[in-house]
Protein backbone atom coordinates (compact mmCIF):
# COMPACT_ATOMS: atom_id res chain seq x y z
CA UNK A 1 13.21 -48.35 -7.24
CA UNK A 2 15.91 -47.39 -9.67
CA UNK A 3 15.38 -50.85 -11.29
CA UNK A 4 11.62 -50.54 -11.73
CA UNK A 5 12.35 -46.38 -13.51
CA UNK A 6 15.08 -48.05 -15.74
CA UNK A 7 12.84 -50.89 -16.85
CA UNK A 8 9.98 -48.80 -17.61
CA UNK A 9 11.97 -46.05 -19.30
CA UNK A 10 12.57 -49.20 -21.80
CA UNK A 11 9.49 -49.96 -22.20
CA UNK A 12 8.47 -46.97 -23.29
CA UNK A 13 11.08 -46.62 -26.02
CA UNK A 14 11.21 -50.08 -27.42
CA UNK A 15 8.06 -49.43 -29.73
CA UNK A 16 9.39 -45.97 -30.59
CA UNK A 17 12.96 -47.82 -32.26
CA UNK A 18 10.97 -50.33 -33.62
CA UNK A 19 9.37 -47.49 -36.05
CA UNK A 20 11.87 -46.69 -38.89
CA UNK A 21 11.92 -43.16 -40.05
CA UNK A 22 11.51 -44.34 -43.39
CA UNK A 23 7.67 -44.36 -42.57
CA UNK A 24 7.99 -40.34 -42.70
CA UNK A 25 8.72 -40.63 -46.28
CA UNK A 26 5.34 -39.81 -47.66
CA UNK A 27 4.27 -37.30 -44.99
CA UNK A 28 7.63 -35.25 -45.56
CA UNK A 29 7.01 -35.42 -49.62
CA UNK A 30 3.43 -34.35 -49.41
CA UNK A 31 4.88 -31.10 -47.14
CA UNK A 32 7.46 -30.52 -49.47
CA UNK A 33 5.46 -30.55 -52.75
CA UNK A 34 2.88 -29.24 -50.80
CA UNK A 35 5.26 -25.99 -50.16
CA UNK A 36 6.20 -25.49 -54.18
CA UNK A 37 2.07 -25.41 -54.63
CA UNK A 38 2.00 -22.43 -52.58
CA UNK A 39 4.80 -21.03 -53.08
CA UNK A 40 4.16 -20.72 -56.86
CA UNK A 41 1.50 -17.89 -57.80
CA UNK A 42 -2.01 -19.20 -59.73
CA UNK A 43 -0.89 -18.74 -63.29
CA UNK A 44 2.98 -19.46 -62.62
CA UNK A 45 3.55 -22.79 -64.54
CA UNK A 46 3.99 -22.50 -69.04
CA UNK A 47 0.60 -21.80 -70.34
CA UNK A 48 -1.36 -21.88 -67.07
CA UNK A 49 -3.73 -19.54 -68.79
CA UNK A 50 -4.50 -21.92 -71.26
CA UNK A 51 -4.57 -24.81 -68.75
CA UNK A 52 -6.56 -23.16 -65.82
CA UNK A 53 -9.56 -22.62 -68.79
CA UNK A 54 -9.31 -25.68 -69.89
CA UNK A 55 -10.10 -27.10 -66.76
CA UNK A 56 -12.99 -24.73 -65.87
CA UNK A 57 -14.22 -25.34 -69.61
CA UNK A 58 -13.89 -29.58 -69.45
CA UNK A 59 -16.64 -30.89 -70.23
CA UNK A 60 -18.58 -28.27 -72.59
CA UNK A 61 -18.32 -26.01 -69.61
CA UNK A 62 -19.75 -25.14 -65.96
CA UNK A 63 -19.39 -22.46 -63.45
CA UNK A 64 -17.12 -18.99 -65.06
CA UNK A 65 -16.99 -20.65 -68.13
CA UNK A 66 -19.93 -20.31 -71.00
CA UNK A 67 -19.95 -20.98 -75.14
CA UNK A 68 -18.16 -18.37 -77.13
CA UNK A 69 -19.29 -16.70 -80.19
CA UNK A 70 -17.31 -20.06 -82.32
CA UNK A 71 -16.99 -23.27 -81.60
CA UNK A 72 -13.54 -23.21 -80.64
CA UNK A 73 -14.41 -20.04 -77.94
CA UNK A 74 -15.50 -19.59 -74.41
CA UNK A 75 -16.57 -16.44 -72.46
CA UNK A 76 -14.20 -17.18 -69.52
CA UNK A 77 -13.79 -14.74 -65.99
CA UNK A 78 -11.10 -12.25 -67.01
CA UNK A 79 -9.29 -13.50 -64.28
CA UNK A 80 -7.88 -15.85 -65.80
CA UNK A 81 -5.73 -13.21 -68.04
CA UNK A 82 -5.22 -10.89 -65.60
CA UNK A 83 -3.21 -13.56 -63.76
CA UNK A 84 -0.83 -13.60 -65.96
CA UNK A 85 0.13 -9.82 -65.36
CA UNK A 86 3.94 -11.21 -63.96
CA UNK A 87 4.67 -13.88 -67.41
CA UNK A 88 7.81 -12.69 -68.81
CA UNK A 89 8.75 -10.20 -66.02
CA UNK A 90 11.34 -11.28 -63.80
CA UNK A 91 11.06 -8.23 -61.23
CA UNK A 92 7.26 -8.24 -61.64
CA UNK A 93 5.71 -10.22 -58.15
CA UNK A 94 2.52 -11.48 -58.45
CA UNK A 95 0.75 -8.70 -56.19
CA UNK A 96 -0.45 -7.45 -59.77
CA UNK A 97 -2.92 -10.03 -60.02
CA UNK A 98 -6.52 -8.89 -60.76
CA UNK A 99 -9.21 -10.95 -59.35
CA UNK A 100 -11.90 -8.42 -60.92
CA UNK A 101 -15.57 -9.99 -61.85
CA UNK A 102 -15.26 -8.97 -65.43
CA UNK A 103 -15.28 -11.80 -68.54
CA UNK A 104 -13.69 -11.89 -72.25
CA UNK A 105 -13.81 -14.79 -75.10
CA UNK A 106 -10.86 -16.25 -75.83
CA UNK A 107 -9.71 -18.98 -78.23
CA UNK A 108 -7.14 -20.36 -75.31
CA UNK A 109 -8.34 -23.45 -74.38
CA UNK A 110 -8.29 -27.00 -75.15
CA UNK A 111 -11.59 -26.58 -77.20
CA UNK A 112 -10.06 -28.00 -80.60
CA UNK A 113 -8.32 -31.41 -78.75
CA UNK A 114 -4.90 -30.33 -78.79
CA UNK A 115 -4.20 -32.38 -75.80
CA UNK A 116 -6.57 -35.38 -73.88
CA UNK A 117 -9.03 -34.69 -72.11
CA UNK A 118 -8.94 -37.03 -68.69
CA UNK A 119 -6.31 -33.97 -66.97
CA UNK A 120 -9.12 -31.20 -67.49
CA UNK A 121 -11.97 -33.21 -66.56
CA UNK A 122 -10.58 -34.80 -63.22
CA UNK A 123 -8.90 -30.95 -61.90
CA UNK A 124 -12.58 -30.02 -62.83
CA UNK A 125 -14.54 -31.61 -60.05
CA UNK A 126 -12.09 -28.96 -57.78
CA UNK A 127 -13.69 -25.96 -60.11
CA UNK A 128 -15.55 -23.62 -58.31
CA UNK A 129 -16.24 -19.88 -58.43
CA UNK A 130 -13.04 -18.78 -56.49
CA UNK A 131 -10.32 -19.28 -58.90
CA UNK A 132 -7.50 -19.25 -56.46
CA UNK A 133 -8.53 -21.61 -53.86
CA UNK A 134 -10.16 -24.45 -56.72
CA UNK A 135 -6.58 -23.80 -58.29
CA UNK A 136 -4.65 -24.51 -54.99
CA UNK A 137 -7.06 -27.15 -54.36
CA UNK A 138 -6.35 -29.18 -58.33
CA UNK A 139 -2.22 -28.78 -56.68
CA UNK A 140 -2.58 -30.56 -53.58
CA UNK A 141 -4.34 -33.17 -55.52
CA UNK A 142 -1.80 -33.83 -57.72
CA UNK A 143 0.42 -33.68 -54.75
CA UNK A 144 -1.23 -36.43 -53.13
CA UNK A 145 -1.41 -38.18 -56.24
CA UNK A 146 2.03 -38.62 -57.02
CA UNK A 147 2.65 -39.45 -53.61
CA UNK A 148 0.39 -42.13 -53.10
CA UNK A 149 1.27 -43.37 -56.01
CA UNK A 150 5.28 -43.74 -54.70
CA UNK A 151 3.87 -45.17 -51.58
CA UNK A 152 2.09 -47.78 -53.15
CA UNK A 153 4.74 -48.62 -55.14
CA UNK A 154 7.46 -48.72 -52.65
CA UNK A 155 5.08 -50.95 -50.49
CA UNK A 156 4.79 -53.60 -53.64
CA UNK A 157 7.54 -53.17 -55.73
CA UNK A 158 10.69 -56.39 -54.51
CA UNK A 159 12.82 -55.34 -52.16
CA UNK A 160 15.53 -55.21 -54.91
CA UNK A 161 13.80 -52.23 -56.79
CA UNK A 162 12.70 -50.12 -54.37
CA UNK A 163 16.29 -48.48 -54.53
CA UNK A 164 15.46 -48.21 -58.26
CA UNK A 165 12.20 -46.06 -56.87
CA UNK A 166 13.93 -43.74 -54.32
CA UNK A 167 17.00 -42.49 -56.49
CA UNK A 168 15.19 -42.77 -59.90
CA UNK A 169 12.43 -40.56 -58.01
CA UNK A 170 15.21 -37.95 -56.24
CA UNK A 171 17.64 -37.42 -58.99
CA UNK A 172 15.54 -36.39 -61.81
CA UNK A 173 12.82 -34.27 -59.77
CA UNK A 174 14.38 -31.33 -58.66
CA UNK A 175 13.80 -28.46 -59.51
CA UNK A 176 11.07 -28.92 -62.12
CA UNK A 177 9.52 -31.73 -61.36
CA UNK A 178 8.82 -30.60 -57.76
CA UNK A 179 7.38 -27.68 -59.58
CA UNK A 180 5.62 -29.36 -62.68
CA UNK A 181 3.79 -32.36 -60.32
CA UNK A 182 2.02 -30.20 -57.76
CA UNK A 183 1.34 -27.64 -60.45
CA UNK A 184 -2.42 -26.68 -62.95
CA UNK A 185 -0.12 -28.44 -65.60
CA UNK A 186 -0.54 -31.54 -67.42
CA UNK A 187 2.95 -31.68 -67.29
CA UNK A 188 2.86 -32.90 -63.74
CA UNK A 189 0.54 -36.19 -64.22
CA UNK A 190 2.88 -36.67 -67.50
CA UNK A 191 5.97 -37.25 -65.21
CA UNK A 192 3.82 -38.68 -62.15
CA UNK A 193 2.26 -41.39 -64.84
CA UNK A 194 5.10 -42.31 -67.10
CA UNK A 195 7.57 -43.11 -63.69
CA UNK A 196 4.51 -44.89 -61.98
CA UNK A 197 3.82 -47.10 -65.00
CA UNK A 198 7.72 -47.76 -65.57
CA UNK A 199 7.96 -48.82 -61.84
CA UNK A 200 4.92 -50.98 -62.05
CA UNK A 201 5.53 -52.72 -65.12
CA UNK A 202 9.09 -53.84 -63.92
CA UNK A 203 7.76 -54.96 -60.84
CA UNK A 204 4.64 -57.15 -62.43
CA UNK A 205 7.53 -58.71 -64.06
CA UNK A 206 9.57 -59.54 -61.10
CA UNK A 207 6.81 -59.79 -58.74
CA UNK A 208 4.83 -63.02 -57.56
CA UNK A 209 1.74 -63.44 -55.53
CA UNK A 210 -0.86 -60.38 -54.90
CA UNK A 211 1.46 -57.82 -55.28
CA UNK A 212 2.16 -58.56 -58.65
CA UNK A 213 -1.62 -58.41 -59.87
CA UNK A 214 -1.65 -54.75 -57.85
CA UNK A 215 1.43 -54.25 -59.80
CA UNK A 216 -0.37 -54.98 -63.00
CA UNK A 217 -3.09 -52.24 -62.02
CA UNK A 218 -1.09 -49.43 -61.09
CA UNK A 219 1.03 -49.83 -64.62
CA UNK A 220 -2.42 -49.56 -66.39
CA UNK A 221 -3.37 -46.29 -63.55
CA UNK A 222 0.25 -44.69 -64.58
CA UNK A 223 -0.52 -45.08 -68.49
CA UNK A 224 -3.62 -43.84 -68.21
CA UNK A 225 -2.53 -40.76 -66.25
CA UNK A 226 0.57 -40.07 -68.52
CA UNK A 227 -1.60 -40.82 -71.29
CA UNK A 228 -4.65 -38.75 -70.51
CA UNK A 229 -2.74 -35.51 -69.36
CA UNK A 230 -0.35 -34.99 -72.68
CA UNK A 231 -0.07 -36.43 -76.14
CA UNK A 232 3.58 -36.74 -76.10
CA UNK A 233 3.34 -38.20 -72.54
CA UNK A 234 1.38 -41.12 -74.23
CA UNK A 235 4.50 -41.68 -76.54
CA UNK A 236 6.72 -41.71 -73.87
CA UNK A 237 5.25 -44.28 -71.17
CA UNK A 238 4.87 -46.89 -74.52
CA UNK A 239 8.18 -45.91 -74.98
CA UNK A 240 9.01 -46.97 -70.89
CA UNK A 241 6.96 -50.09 -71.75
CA UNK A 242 9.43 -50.94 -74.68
CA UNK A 243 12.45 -50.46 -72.06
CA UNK A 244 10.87 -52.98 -69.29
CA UNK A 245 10.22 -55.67 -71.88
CA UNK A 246 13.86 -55.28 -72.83
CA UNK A 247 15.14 -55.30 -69.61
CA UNK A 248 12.63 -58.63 -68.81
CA UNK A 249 12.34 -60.70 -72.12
CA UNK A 250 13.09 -64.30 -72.08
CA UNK A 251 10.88 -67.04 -73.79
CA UNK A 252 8.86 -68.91 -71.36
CA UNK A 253 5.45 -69.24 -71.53
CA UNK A 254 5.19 -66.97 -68.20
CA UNK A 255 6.74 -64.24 -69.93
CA UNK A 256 4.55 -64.37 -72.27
CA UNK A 257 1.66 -64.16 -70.76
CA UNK A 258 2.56 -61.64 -68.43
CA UNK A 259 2.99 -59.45 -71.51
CA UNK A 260 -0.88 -58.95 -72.21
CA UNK A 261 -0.86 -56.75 -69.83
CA UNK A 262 1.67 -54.24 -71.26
CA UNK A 263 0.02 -54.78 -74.72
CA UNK A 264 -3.19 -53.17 -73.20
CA UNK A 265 -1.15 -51.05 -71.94
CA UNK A 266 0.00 -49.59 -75.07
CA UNK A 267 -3.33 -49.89 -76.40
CA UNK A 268 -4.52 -47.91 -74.02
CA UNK A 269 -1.79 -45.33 -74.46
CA UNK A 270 -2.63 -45.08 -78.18
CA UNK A 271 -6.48 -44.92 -78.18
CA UNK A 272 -6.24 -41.71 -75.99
CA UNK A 273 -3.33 -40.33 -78.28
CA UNK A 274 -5.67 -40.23 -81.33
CA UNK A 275 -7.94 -37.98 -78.77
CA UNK A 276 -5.05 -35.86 -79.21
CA UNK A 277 -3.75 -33.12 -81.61
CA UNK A 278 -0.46 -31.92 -79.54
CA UNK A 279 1.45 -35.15 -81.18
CA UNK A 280 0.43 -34.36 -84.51
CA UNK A 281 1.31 -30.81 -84.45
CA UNK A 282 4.65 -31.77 -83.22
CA UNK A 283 5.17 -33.98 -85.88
CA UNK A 284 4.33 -30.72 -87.86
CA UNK A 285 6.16 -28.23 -86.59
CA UNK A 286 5.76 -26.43 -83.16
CA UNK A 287 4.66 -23.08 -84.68
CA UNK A 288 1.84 -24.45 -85.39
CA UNK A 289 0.20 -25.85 -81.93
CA UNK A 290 -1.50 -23.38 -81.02
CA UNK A 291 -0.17 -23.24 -77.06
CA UNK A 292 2.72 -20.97 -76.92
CA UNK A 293 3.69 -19.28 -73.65
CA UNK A 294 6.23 -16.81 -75.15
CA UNK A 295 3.36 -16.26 -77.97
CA UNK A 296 1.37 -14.94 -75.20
CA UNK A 297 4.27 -13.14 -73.15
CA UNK A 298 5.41 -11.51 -76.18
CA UNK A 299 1.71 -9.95 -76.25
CA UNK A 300 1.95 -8.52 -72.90
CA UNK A 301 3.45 -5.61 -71.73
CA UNK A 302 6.94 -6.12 -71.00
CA UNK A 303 10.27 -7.57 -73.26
CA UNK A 304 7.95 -10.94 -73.18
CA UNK A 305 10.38 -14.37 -73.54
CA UNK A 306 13.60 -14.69 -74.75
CA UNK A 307 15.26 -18.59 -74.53
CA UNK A 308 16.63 -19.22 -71.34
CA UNK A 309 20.19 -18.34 -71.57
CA UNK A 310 19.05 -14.41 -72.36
CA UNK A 311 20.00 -14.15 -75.82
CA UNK A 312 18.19 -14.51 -79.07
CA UNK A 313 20.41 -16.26 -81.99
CA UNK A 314 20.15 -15.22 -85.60
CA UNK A 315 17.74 -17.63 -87.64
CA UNK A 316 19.46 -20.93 -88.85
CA UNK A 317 18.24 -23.66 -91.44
CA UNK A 318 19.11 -27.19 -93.21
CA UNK A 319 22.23 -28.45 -91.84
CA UNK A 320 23.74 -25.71 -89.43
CA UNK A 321 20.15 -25.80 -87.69
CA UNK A 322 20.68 -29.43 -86.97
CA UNK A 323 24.58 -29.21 -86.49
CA UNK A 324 23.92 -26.13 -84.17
CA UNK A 325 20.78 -28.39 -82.01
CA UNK A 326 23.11 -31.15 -81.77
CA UNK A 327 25.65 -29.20 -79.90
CA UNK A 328 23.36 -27.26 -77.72
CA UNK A 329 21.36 -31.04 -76.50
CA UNK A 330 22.91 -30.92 -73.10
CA UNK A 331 21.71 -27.61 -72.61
CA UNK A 332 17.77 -28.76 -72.97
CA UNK A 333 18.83 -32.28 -71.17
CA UNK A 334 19.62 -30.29 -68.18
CA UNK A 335 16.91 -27.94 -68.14
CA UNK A 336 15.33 -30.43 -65.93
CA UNK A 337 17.98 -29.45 -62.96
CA UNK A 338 17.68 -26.11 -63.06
CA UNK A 339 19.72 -24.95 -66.00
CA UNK A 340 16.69 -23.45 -67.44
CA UNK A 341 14.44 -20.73 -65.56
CA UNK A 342 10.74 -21.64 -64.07
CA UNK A 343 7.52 -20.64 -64.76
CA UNK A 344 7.34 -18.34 -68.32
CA UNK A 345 11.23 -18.10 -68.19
CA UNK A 346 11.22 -15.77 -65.26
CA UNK A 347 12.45 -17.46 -62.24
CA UNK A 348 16.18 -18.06 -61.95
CA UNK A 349 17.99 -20.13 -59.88
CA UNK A 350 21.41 -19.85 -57.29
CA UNK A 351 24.23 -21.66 -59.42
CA UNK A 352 24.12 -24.43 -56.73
CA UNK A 353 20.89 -26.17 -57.72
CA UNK A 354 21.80 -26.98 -60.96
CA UNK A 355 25.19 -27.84 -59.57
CA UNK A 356 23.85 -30.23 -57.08
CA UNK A 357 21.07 -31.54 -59.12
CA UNK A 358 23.32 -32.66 -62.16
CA UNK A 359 25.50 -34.18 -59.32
CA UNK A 360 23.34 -36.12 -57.46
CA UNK A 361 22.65 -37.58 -61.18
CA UNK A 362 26.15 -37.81 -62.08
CA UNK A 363 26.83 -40.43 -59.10
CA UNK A 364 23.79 -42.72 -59.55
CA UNK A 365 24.40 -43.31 -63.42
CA UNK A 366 27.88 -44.04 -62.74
CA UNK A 367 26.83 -46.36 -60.03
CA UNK A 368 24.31 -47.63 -62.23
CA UNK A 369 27.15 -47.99 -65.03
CA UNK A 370 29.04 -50.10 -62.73
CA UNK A 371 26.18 -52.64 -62.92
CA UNK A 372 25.83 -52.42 -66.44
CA UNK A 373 24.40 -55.71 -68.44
CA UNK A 374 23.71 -56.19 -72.40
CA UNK A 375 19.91 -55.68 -71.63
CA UNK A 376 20.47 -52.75 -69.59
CA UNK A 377 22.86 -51.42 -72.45
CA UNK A 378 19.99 -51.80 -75.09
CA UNK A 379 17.45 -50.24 -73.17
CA UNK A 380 19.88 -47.17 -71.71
CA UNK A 381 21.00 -47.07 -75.60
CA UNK A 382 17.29 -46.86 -76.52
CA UNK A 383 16.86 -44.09 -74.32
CA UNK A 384 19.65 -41.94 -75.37
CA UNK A 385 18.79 -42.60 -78.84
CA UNK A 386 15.50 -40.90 -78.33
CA UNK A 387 16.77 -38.00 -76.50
CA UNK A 388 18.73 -36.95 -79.07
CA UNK A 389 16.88 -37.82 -82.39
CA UNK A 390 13.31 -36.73 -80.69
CA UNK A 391 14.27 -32.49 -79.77
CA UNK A 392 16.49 -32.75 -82.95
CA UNK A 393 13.43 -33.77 -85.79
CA UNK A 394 11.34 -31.22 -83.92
CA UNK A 395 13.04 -28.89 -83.67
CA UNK A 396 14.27 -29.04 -87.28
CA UNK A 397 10.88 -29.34 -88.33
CA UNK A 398 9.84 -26.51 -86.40
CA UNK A 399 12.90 -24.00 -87.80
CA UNK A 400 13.35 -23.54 -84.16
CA UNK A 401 17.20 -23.87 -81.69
CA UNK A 402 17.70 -25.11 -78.62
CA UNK A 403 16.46 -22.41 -76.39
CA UNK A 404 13.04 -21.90 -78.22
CA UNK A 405 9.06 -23.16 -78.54
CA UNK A 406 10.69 -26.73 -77.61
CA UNK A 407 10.94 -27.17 -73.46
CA UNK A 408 12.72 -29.53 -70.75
């Protein structure tokens, strides 16, 4: 009788150790992002006013959204800028919110093309007449977007890159991008789309068989997202395709071939960047986008934004602007671990995040150093070229320091 317990006892566990835990993956990173889009009130990410109309207005317009007196107006629910009551105000909570029935017209949108229009008109099919729910609704989405996405990618990518996945993924996502991705913010398709399509392309490279054709597709889905959501996004994932086909060139006739489908890639990526005025205005000068959260902060009551280390530094021009920039770099760098506040400036973090965060990525690129080849060199050279000559033109261009109108 013992026997017969003991033996069925194992039976009953042997499936249970044959599942790895690793299968919880995606359900624990949907309930994590899932618990930043609550956490975070409607109206918390940079320029969620301008976003959130956007997205009601896609497509000419629909339901709390109708023409304006101009072309480049719409009569919008008020709602939408009486969210906005705690921008700027660190001790303000979000209780302020007014979810009245009133309306106003307001030039705030994405009526004149400043950025693509794909992000808008897919978060508008969630658009409905309660404003809070449809915008919990559009973060979920993303949510599920971005972890799909790492699922399908971790279930096709070789075995040899799926490390490449996990810690690219872990080290460079906390805090924002846990807070940009299931977020109303372009932003958050920007990162989800430029890592998918980076991921992809190296793996149709390395790939053979079926995987590598579904490989092929998702790199065209990630471009396409990136692409669609920002301007500058669209830059940056033809900018990840340059880094694969460093990291994969050689000269066979398989190569080649295999390279058509990063070439529609980038074709891709630049046909919706001409749908796009955010790159040009760059180029320009930031004062002169047109989206500026601290524009609209400063507006409302309160102090309104200051850059994120609390202080505001005399103006600076020609060659102490740049000299100045180039010394503060690391400081925008690691605004994407926490160095910088959330939201409109306003949300702060314990010392240890950005601690840990900058840690965690301290390890892997030494690890990754220790595996360094003269491919990987060029591309990692690449990318370090970019981050510093990129902030520094704009900002330059825009009169502007580290700390101001440019972000993390």
């Amino acid at each position: 009788m013992t026997f017969v317990r003991v033996h069925d006892k194992q039976s009953i566990n042997r499936p249970l150790r044959g599942i790895s835990l690793i299968y919880l993956a995606p359900v624990l990173a949907l309930i994590a992002l899932s618990a930043w889009a609550f956490a975070s009130p409607v109206g918390a990410s940079p320029d969620d006013d301008y976003h959130l109309v956007s997205t009601w207005c896609a497509d000419g317009g629909g339901v709390l959204c109708e023409p304006g007196a101009e072309g480049n107006t719409r009569v919008v629910a008020s709602s939408f800028r009486d969210m906005l009551c705690f921008a700027g105000l660190p001790n303000q909570s979000a209780e302020c919110q007014d979810w009245g029935n009133g309306s106003f017209e307001t030039a705030r949108g994405n009526f004149a093309g400043e950025y693509p229009p794909i992000f808008y008109s897919a978060m508008g099919v969630f658009a409905g007449a309660d404003i809070q729910s449809s915008a919990l609704v559009m973060r979920l989405a993303n949510a599920a977007l971005f972890v799909a996405l790492a699922t399908a990618l971790t279930c096709l990518l070789p075995a040899a890159r799926r490390n490449t996945l996990l810690w690219g993924w872990l080290v460079t996502l906390v805090p924002l991008g846990m807070f940009l991705i299931p977020s109303n913010n372009p932003s958050g398709w920007a990162i989800t789309g430029v890592g998918t399509a980076f991921l992809a392309l190296l793996g149709w490279f390395e790939s053979v068989g079926h995987p590598r054709w579904a490989l092929g597709a998702l790199y065209l889905v990630g471009v396409v997202i990136a692409a669609g959501a920002r301007g500058d996004a669209a830059v940056f994932v033809i900018g990840a395709t340059a880094t694969v086909l460093i990291l994969t060139a050689n000269r066979t006739r398989h190569w080649a071939f295999s390279a058509l489908i990063p070439a529609v890639g980038v074709i891709l990526a630049l046909a919706l960047l001409l749908q796009s005025g955010q790159v040009g205005a760059g180029l320009g000068g930031l004062a002169g986008a047109g989206v500026s959260g601290a524009e609209v902060a400063a507006t409302a009551p309160g102090p309104g934004l200051v850059p994120p280390d609390g202080s505001l530094q005399a103006p600076l021009s020609g060659f102490s602007l740049i000299a100045y920039n180039l010394l503060m770099l690391p400081f925008l760098w690691t605004g994407v671990w926490g160095t910088w506040e959330l939201g409109w400036f306003d949300t702060d973090f314990p010392a240890i995040v950005p601690g840990a965060a900058i840690a965690a990525f301290v390890v892997v690129a030494f690890a990754g150093a220790g595996r360094l080849d003269w491919r990987k060199a060029i591309a990692v050279s690449g990318v370090l070229i970019v981050l510093v000559a990129m902030p520094l033109y704009v900002l330059s261009v825009s009169g502007a320091q580290v700390g101001q109108a440019f972000q993390p």
